[in-house]
PDB file of C-alpha atoms in Angstrom:
ATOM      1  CA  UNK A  30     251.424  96.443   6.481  1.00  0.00           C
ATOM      2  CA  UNK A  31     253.626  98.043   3.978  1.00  0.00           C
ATOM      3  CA  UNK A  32     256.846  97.122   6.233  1.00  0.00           C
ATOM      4  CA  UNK A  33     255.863  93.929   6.520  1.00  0.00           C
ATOM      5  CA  UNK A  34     254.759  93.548   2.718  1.00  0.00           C
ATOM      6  CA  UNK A  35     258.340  95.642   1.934  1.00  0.00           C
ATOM      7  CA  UNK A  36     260.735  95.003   3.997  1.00  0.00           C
ATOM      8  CA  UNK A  37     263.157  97.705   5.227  1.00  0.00           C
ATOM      9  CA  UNK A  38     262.502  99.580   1.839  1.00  0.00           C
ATOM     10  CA  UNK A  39     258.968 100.322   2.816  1.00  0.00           C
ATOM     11  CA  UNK A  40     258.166 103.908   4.046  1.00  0.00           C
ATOM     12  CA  UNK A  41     258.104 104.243   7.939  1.00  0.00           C
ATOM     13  CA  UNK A  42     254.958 105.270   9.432  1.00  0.00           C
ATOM     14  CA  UNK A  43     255.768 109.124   9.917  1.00  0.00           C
ATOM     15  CA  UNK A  44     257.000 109.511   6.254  1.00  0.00           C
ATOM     16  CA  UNK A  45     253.901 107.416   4.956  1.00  0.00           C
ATOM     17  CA  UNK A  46     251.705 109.857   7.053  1.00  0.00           C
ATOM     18  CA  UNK A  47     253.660 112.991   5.663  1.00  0.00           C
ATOM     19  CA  UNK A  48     252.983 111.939   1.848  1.00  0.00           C
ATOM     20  CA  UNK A  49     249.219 110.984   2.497  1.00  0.00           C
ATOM     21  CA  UNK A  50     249.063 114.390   3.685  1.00  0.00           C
ATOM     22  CA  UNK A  51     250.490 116.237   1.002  1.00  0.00           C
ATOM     23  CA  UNK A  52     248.532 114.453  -0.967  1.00  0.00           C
ATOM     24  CA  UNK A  53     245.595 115.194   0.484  1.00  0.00           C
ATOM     25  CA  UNK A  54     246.781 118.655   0.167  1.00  0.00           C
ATOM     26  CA  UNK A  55     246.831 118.297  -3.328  1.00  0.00           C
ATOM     27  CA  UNK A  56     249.891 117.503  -4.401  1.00  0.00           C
ATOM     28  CA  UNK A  57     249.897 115.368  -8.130  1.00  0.00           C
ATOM     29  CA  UNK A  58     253.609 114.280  -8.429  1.00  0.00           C
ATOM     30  CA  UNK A  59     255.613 111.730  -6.920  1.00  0.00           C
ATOM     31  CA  UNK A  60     258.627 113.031  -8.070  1.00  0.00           C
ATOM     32  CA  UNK A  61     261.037 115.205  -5.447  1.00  0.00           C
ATOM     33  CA  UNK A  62     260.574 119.095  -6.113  1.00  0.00           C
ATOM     34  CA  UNK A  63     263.072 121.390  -6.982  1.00  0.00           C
ATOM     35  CA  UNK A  64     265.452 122.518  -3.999  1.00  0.00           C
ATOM     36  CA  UNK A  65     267.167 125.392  -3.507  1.00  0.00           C
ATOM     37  CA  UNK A  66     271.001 125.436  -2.994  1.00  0.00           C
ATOM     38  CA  UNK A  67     274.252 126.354  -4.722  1.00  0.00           C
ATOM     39  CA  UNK A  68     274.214 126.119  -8.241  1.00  0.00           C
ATOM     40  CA  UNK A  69     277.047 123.868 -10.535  1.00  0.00           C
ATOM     41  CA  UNK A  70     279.337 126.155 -11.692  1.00  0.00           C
ATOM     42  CA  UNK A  71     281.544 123.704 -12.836  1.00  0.00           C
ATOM     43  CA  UNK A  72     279.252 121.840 -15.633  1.00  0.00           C
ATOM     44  CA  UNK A  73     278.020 125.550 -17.557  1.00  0.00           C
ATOM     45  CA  UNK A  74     277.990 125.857 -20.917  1.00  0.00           C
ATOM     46  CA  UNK A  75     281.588 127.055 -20.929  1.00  0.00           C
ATOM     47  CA  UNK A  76     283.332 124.721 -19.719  1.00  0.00           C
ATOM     48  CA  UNK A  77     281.280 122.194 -21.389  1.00  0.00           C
ATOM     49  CA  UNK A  78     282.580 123.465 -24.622  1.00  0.00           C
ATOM     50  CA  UNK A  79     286.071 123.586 -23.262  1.00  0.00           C
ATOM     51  CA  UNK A  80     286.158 120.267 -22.710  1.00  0.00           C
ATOM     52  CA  UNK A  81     284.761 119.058 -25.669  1.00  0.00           C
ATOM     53  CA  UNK A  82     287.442 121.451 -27.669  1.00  0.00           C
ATOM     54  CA  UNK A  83     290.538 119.921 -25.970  1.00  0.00           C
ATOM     55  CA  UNK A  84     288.159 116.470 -26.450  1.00  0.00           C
ATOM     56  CA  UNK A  85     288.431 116.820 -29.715  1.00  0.00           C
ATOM     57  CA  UNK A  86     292.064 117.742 -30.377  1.00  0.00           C
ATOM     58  CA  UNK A  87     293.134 115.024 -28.196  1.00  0.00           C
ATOM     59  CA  UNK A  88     291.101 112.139 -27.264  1.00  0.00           C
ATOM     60  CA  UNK A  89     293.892 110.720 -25.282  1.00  0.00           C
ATOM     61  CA  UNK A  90     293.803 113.506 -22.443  1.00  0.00           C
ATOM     62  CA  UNK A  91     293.830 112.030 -19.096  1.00  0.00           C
ATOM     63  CA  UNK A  92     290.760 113.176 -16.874  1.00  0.00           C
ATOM     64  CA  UNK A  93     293.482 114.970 -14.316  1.00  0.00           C
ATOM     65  CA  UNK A  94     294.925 116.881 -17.502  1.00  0.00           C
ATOM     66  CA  UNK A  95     291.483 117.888 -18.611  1.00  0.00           C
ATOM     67  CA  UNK A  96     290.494 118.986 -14.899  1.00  0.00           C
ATOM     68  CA  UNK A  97     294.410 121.286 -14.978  1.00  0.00           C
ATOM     69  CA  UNK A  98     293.399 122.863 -18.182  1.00  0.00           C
ATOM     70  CA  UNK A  99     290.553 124.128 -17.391  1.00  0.00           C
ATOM     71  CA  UNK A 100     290.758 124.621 -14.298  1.00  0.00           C
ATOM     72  CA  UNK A 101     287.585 122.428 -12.526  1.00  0.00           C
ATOM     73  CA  UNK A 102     287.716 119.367 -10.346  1.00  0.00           C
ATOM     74  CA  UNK A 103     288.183 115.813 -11.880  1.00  0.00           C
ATOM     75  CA  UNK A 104     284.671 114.792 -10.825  1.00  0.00           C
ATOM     76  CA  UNK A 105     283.252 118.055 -12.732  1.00  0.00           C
ATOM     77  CA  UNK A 106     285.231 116.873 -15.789  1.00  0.00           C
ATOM     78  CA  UNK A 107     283.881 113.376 -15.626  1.00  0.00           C
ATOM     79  CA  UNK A 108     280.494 114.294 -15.119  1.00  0.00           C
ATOM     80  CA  UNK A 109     280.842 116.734 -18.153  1.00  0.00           C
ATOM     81  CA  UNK A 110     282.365 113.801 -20.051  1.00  0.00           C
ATOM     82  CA  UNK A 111     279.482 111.001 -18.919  1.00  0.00           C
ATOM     83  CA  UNK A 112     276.348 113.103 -19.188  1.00  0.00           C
ATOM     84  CA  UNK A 113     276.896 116.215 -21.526  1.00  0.00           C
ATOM     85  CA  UNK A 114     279.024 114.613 -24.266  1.00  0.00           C
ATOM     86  CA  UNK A 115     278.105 110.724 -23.569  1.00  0.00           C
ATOM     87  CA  UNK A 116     281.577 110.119 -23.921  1.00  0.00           C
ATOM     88  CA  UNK A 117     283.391 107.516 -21.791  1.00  0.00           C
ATOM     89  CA  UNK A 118     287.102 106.180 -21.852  1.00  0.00           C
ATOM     90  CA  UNK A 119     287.997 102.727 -24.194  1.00  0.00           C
ATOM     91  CA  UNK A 120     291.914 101.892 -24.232  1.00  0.00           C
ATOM     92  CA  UNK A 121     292.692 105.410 -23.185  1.00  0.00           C
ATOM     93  CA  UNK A 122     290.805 107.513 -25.241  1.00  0.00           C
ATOM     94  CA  UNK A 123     287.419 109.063 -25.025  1.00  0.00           C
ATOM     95  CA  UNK A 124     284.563 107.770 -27.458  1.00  0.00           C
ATOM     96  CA  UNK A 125     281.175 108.839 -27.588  1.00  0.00           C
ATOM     97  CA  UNK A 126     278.848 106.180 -25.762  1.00  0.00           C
ATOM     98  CA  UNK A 127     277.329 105.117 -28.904  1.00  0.00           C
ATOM     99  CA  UNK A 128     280.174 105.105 -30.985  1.00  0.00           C
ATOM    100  CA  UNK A 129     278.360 107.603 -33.910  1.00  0.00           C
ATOM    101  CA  UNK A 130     281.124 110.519 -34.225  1.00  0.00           C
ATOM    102  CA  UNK A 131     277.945 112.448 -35.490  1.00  0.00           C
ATOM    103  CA  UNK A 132     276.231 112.855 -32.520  1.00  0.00           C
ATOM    104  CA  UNK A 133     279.582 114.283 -31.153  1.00  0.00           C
ATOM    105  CA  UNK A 134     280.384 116.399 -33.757  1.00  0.00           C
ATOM    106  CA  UNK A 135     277.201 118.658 -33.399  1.00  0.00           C
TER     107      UNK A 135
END
């Protein structure tokens, strides 16, 4: 019923099953638990503050020139840029998101 009400985004059968159990078992959430694997390294604290730093001494850094100063991968530097300062690139320079240099500056 639930493939026919959903389409090909519906649950199969053995994964419906697997959820009724666990929640039969107990289980509250619907949200995916915490797994283990390797931890960023990349997007600490540090290099966070590294970026924001250079950031803020010159907003027209290139993503690659970010990533060779500090020494992480281009992705890590964007994702530091997108979700840990909200900033994002407008005529080649980075601006927060919101465009409220206060929110940046703390």
């Amino acid at each position: 019923m639930l493939q026919k009400a959903f389409g090909e985004q519906a649950l199969s059968k053995t994964q419906t099953y697997e959820w009724f159990k666990m929640f039969k078992e107990g289980r509250e959430s619907v949200e995916d638990e915490e797994r283990s694997g390797r931890p960023s390294t990349s997007t600490d604290e540090q290099h966070v503050n590294a970026i924001k730093e250079l950031v803020l001494k010159n907003c027209r850094l290139a993503v690659r020139d970010l990533a060779g100063l500090v020494g992480i991968s281009e992705g890590s530097v964007k994702t530091i840029l997108r979700d840990h300062l909200c900033l994002k690139k407008v005529k080649s320079r980075l601006v927060p998101k919101t465009l409220n240099h206060a929110s940046f500056s703390s």
